[in-house]
PDB file of C-alpha atoms in Angstrom:
ATOM      1  CA  MET A   1      53.546 -69.611 -18.751  1.00 84.00           C
ATOM      2  CA  VAL A   2      56.039 -67.171 -17.199  1.00 87.00           C
ATOM      3  CA  GLU A   3      55.345 -64.719 -20.019  1.00 89.00           C
ATOM      4  CA  MET A   4      51.630 -64.978 -19.322  1.00 90.00           C
ATOM      5  CA  LEU A   5      52.257 -64.313 -15.612  1.00 89.00           C
ATOM      6  CA  VAL A   6      54.371 -61.231 -16.466  1.00 89.00           C
ATOM      7  CA  VAL A   7      51.673 -59.913 -18.812  1.00 89.00           C
ATOM      8  CA  LEU A   8      48.966 -60.401 -16.142  1.00 91.00           C
ATOM      9  CA  LEU A   9      51.152 -58.654 -13.568  1.00 91.00           C
ATOM     10  CA  LEU A  10      51.727 -55.675 -15.901  1.00 92.00           C
ATOM     11  CA  VAL A  11      48.025 -55.439 -16.804  1.00 92.00           C
ATOM     12  CA  SER A  12      47.036 -55.519 -13.127  1.00 92.00           C
ATOM     13  CA  LEU A  13      49.597 -52.790 -12.296  1.00 93.00           C
ATOM     14  CA  LEU A  14      48.311 -50.609 -15.155  1.00 93.00           C
ATOM     15  CA  GLY A  15      44.718 -51.257 -14.099  1.00 92.00           C
ATOM     16  CA  THR A  16      45.550 -50.232 -10.518  1.00 92.00           C
ATOM     17  CA  LEU A  17      47.179 -47.003 -11.734  1.00 92.00           C
ATOM     18  CA  VAL A  18      44.220 -46.185 -13.983  1.00 92.00           C
ATOM     19  CA  ILE A  19      41.703 -46.797 -11.183  1.00 93.00           C
ATOM     20  CA  GLN A  20      43.719 -44.706  -8.709  1.00 93.00           C
ATOM     21  CA  GLY A  21      44.113 -41.888 -11.282  1.00 91.00           C
ATOM     22  CA  THR A  22      40.394 -41.950 -12.037  1.00 93.00           C
ATOM     23  CA  GLY A  23      39.545 -41.829  -8.323  1.00 91.00           C
ATOM     24  CA  PHE A  24      41.912 -38.883  -7.811  1.00 93.00           C
ATOM     25  CA  PHE A  25      40.474 -37.073 -10.850  1.00 92.00           C
ATOM     26  CA  LEU A  26      36.880 -37.607  -9.674  1.00 92.00           C
ATOM     27  CA  GLY A  27      37.767 -36.336  -6.185  1.00 91.00           C
ATOM     28  CA  GLN A  28      39.354 -33.184  -7.622  1.00 94.00           C
ATOM     29  CA  PHE A  29      36.404 -32.675  -9.977  1.00 93.00           C
ATOM     30  CA  ALA A  30      33.965 -32.893  -7.045  1.00 93.00           C
ATOM     31  CA  THR A  31      36.013 -30.265  -5.179  1.00 94.00           C
ATOM     32  CA  VAL A  32      35.997 -27.933  -8.200  1.00 94.00           C
ATOM     33  CA  LYS A  33      32.214 -28.366  -8.583  1.00 94.00           C
ATOM     34  CA  ARG A  34      31.623 -27.585  -4.891  1.00 94.00           C
ATOM     35  CA  VAL A  35      33.819 -24.459  -4.994  1.00 94.00           C
ATOM     36  CA  HIS A  36      32.112 -23.300  -8.201  1.00 94.00           C
ATOM     37  CA  ARG A  37      28.635 -23.861  -6.699  1.00 93.00           C
ATOM     38  CA  GLU A  38      29.557 -21.900  -3.549  1.00 91.00           C
ATOM     39  CA  ALA A  39      31.032 -19.032  -5.607  1.00 92.00           C
ATOM     40  CA  ALA A  40      27.957 -18.891  -7.855  1.00 92.00           C
ATOM     41  CA  LEU A  41      25.668 -18.798  -4.817  1.00 88.00           C
ATOM     42  CA  ALA A  42      27.757 -15.998  -3.255  1.00 88.00           C
ATOM     43  CA  ASP A  43      27.546 -14.012  -6.513  1.00 91.00           C
ATOM     44  CA  LEU A  44      23.796 -14.560  -6.637  1.00 90.00           C
ATOM     45  CA  ARG A  45      23.392 -13.273  -3.061  1.00 90.00           C
ATOM     46  CA  ASP A  46      25.498 -10.192  -3.853  1.00 91.00           C
ATOM     47  CA  HIS A  47      23.422  -9.530  -6.970  1.00 92.00           C
ATOM     48  CA  TRP A  48      20.102  -9.956  -5.104  1.00 90.00           C
ATOM     49  CA  PHE A  49      21.190  -7.502  -2.443  1.00 93.00           C
ATOM     50  CA  ALA A  50      22.518  -4.945  -4.933  1.00 92.00           C
ATOM     51  CA  SER A  51      19.568  -5.149  -7.350  1.00 91.00           C
ATOM     52  CA  THR A  52      16.873  -4.736  -4.691  1.00 92.00           C
ATOM     53  CA  VAL A  53      18.740  -1.939  -2.906  1.00 92.00           C
ATOM     54  CA  GLU A  54      19.787   0.004  -6.004  1.00 91.00           C
ATOM     55  CA  ALA A  55      16.162   0.216  -7.151  1.00 90.00           C
ATOM     56  CA  ILE A  56      14.809   1.630  -3.867  1.00 91.00           C
ATOM     57  CA  LEU A  57      12.784   4.795  -4.425  1.00 88.00           C
ATOM     58  CA  PRO A  58      12.884   7.960  -2.344  1.00 88.00           C
ATOM     59  CA  SER A  59       9.514   8.971  -0.926  1.00 84.00           C
ATOM     60  CA  ARG A  60       8.139  11.799   1.176  1.00 80.00           C
ATOM     61  CA  GLN A  61       5.319   9.620   2.532  1.00 83.00           C
ATOM     62  CA  ALA A  62       6.154   8.289   5.983  1.00 82.00           C
ATOM     63  CA  THR A  63       4.716   4.839   5.186  1.00 83.00           C
ATOM     64  CA  ARG A  64       6.874   4.556   2.022  1.00 86.00           C
ATOM     65  CA  ARG A  65      10.061   6.123   3.362  1.00 90.00           C
ATOM     66  CA  PHE A  66      13.364   4.264   3.574  1.00 93.00           C
ATOM     67  CA  VAL A  67      14.245   3.486   7.217  1.00 95.00           C
ATOM     68  CA  GLY A  68      16.961   1.421   8.783  1.00 96.00           C
ATOM     69  CA  ASP A  69      19.295   0.748  11.651  1.00 96.00           C
ATOM     70  CA  GLY A  70      22.050  -1.753  12.319  1.00 95.00           C
ATOM     71  CA  LYS A  71      19.710  -4.767  12.236  1.00 96.00           C
ATOM     72  CA  PHE A  72      17.268  -3.992   9.398  1.00 97.00           C
ATOM     73  CA  PHE A  73      16.240  -1.632   6.635  1.00 96.00           C
ATOM     74  CA  GLU A  74      13.045  -1.234   4.634  1.00 96.00           C
ATOM     75  CA  GLY A  75      12.098   0.623   1.498  1.00 94.00           C
ATOM     76  CA  VAL A  76      10.039   0.522  -1.688  1.00 92.00           C
ATOM     77  CA  THR A  77      11.956  -1.071  -4.564  1.00 91.00           C
ATOM     78  CA  LEU A  78      11.304  -1.556  -8.266  1.00 90.00           C
ATOM     79  CA  GLN A  79      13.391  -4.774  -8.311  1.00 91.00           C
ATOM     80  CA  PRO A  80      11.873  -7.259  -5.844  1.00 93.00           C
ATOM     81  CA  LEU A  81      13.172 -10.821  -5.956  1.00 88.00           C
ATOM     82  CA  ALA A  82       9.881 -12.702  -6.349  1.00 87.00           C
ATOM     83  CA  ALA A  83       7.342 -10.139  -7.604  1.00 87.00           C
ATOM     84  CA  ALA A  84       7.318  -8.642 -11.080  1.00 86.00           C
ATOM     85  CA  ALA A  85      10.159  -6.215 -11.766  1.00 84.00           C
ATOM     86  CA  GLY A  86       9.112  -2.597 -12.173  1.00 84.00           C
ATOM     87  CA  ARG A  87       6.184  -2.868  -9.764  1.00 86.00           C
ATOM     88  CA  PRO A  88       6.883  -0.884  -6.573  1.00 89.00           C
ATOM     89  CA  LEU A  89       6.948  -3.175  -3.554  1.00 92.00           C
ATOM     90  CA  ARG A  90       8.021  -2.694   0.065  1.00 94.00           C
ATOM     91  CA  VAL A  91      10.954  -4.941   0.984  1.00 96.00           C
ATOM     92  CA  ARG A  92      12.836  -5.585   4.200  1.00 96.00           C
ATOM     93  CA  TRP A  93      16.391  -6.821   4.742  1.00 96.00           C
ATOM     94  CA  SER A  94      17.089  -7.878   8.335  1.00 96.00           C
ATOM     95  CA  ILE A  95      19.618  -9.657  10.525  1.00 95.00           C
ATOM     96  CA  GLU A  96      18.209 -12.192  12.964  1.00 93.00           C
ATOM     97  CA  GLY A  97      20.243 -14.787  14.838  1.00 89.00           C
ATOM     98  CA  GLY A  98      23.329 -14.300  12.651  1.00 89.00           C
ATOM     99  CA  ARG A  99      21.307 -14.831   9.455  1.00 93.00           C
ATOM    100  CA  VAL A 100      20.438 -12.258   6.791  1.00 94.00           C
ATOM    101  CA  LEU A 101      16.747 -12.383   5.830  1.00 95.00           C
ATOM    102  CA  TYR A 102      14.858 -10.800   2.949  1.00 96.00           C
ATOM    103  CA  ALA A 103      11.078 -10.289   2.907  1.00 96.00           C
ATOM    104  CA  GLU A 104       8.694  -8.728   0.432  1.00 95.00           C
ATOM    105  CA  HIS A 105       5.535  -7.045   1.713  1.00 91.00           C
ATOM    106  CA  GLY A 106       3.031  -9.677   2.817  1.00 86.00           C
ATOM    107  CA  ALA A 107       5.347 -12.669   2.235  1.00 91.00           C
ATOM    108  CA  GLU A 108       7.406 -14.961   4.433  1.00 94.00           C
ATOM    109  CA  PRO A 109      11.095 -14.007   4.807  1.00 95.00           C
ATOM    110  CA  TRP A 110      13.817 -15.913   2.954  1.00 93.00           C
ATOM    111  CA  THR A 111      17.189 -16.729   4.449  1.00 92.00           C
ATOM    112  CA  ILE A 112      19.670 -15.228   2.001  1.00 90.00           C
ATOM    113  CA  LEU A 113      22.821 -15.695   4.078  1.00 87.00           C
ATOM    114  CA  GLY A 114      23.000 -18.506   6.639  1.00 82.00           C
ATOM    115  CA  GLU A 115      24.597 -18.587  10.092  1.00 75.00           C
ATOM    116  CA  GLN A 116      27.391 -15.995  10.148  1.00 72.00           C
ATOM    117  CA  GLY A 117      27.578 -15.615  13.920  1.00 70.00           C
ATOM    118  CA  SER A 118      26.837 -12.440  15.813  1.00 77.00           C
ATOM    119  CA  GLY A 119      28.153  -9.044  14.884  1.00 88.00           C
ATOM    120  CA  LEU A 120      26.600  -8.490  11.462  1.00 94.00           C
ATOM    121  CA  SER A 121      25.236  -4.978  10.926  1.00 95.00           C
ATOM    122  CA  PHE A 122      23.985  -2.607   8.242  1.00 96.00           C
ATOM    123  CA  GLN A 123      25.395   0.893   7.745  1.00 96.00           C
ATOM    124  CA  TYR A 124      24.249   3.796   5.580  1.00 96.00           C
ATOM    125  CA  ALA A 125      26.296   6.467   3.782  1.00 93.00           C
ATOM    126  CA  ASP A 126      24.958   9.995   3.399  1.00 89.00           C
ATOM    127  CA  SER A 127      25.737  12.337   0.491  1.00 85.00           C
ATOM    128  CA  SER A 128      29.111  13.217   2.059  1.00 88.00           C
ATOM    129  CA  ARG A 129      29.937   9.461   2.163  1.00 89.00           C
ATOM    130  CA  GLN A 130      29.990   9.366   5.968  1.00 93.00           C
ATOM    131  CA  TRP A 131      28.860   5.982   7.343  1.00 95.00           C
ATOM    132  CA  LEU A 132      25.951   6.091   9.805  1.00 95.00           C
ATOM    133  CA  GLU A 133      24.262   3.498  12.019  1.00 95.00           C
ATOM    134  CA  ARG A 134      20.670   4.726  11.396  1.00 95.00           C
ATOM    135  CA  TRP A 135      18.585   6.164   8.589  1.00 94.00           C
ATOM    136  CA  PRO A 136      16.937   8.678   8.079  1.00 91.00           C
ATOM    137  CA  ILE A 137      19.110  11.443   9.457  1.00 87.00           C
ATOM    138  CA  GLU A 138      17.284  13.901  11.726  1.00 86.00           C
ATOM    139  CA  GLY A 139      16.670  17.193   9.941  1.00 82.00           C
ATOM    140  CA  SER A 140      18.130  16.003   6.630  1.00 81.00           C
ATOM    141  CA  ARG A 141      16.435  16.374   3.249  1.00 80.00           C
ATOM    142  CA  GLU A 142      17.971  13.111   2.034  1.00 83.00           C
ATOM    143  CA  TYR A 143      15.260  10.479   1.684  1.00 85.00           C
ATOM    144  CA  ILE A 144      17.532   7.549   0.844  1.00 88.00           C
ATOM    145  CA  PRO A 145      21.224   7.009   1.610  1.00 92.00           C
ATOM    146  CA  ARG A 146      23.874   6.970  -1.104  1.00 91.00           C
ATOM    147  CA  MET A 147      25.030   3.475  -0.120  1.00 93.00           C
ATOM    148  CA  VAL A 148      24.139   0.574   2.167  1.00 96.00           C
ATOM    149  CA  ARG A 149      26.618  -2.022   3.346  1.00 96.00           C
ATOM    150  CA  LEU A 150      26.548  -5.203   5.383  1.00 95.00           C
ATOM    151  CA  LEU A 151      29.464  -5.467   7.794  1.00 94.00           C
ATOM    152  CA  SER A 152      30.851  -8.605   9.406  1.00 91.00           C
ATOM    153  CA  SER A 153      31.812  -8.769  13.072  1.00 87.00           C
ATOM    154  CA  ASP A 154      35.445  -7.996  12.195  1.00 90.00           C
ATOM    155  CA  GLY A 155      34.490  -4.866  10.213  1.00 90.00           C
ATOM    156  CA  ARG A 156      34.811  -6.310   6.702  1.00 92.00           C
ATOM    157  CA  THR A 157      32.271  -5.202   4.110  1.00 93.00           C
ATOM    158  CA  LEU A 158      30.390  -8.308   2.968  1.00 92.00           C
ATOM    159  CA  TRP A 159      27.914  -6.565   0.644  1.00 94.00           C
ATOM    160  CA  LEU A 160      27.755  -3.026  -0.715  1.00 94.00           C
ATOM    161  CA  ALA A 161      25.058  -1.381  -2.820  1.00 94.00           C
ATOM    162  CA  HIS A 162      24.886   2.116  -4.302  1.00 90.00           C
ATOM    163  CA  PHE A 163      21.536   3.795  -4.791  1.00 84.00           C
ATOM    164  CA  ASP A 164      20.843   4.741  -8.395  1.00 70.00           C
ATOM    165  CA  LEU A 165      18.370   7.499  -7.647  1.00 62.00           C
ATOM    166  CA  TYR A 166      18.897  10.977  -6.300  1.00 59.00           C
ATOM    167  CA  PRO A 167      18.302  10.936  -2.523  1.00 54.00           C
ATOM    168  CA  GLU A 168      15.402  13.380  -2.732  1.00 56.00           C
ATOM    169  CA  PRO A 169      12.189  12.795  -4.707  1.00 55.00           C
ATOM    170  CA  VAL A 170      12.291  14.600  -8.037  1.00 49.00           C
ATOM    171  CA  PRO A 171       9.610  17.237  -8.818  1.00 50.00           C
ATOM    172  CA  ASN A 172       7.578  14.967 -11.114  1.00 45.00           C
ATOM    173  CA  TYR A 173       7.743  12.043  -8.666  1.00 46.00           C
ATOM    174  CA  ARG A 174       4.369  10.336  -8.109  1.00 49.00           C
ATOM    175  CA  GLU A 175       3.480   9.646  -4.491  1.00 47.00           C
ATOM    176  CA  GLU A 176       0.546   7.308  -5.135  1.00 46.00           C
ATOM    177  CA  PHE A 177       2.197   3.925  -4.636  1.00 42.00           C
TER     178      PHE A 177
END
């Protein structure tokens, strides 16, 4: 009878340890999943920003020209998020109420980056890599900047995208779209 009591005590102690270990493992696994999900979403946002910006085309037409200031920029891209890739489409990235929004021509805007507080801004680099608050530059022949970045309120670069194309339309560039 005493042996049976000792065996039951040992089994209950082992069962308690296994249940506690399983609970700890499941808690750590949930934390790892959450961190992985947040990192994947951050990478996806970075990729969306870079892919749409890098495919923006230079244009001499005023209605198709890249324009921007600290709170928004617009241009015609070949890599929209929702429409078919390769089809030129006007897109707009903007900052409203501490959120970063993306909109394709004629569609509702999407929130790409949630509440970040005030102080977010876009900046544009010219061919000499000087950062500017507005684009286009008065009197310049550059139709698109070399780079666009999103800055946080403390001056950190959150997103950065380089333009793939030369900043001036090439001679065989078609102006129809």
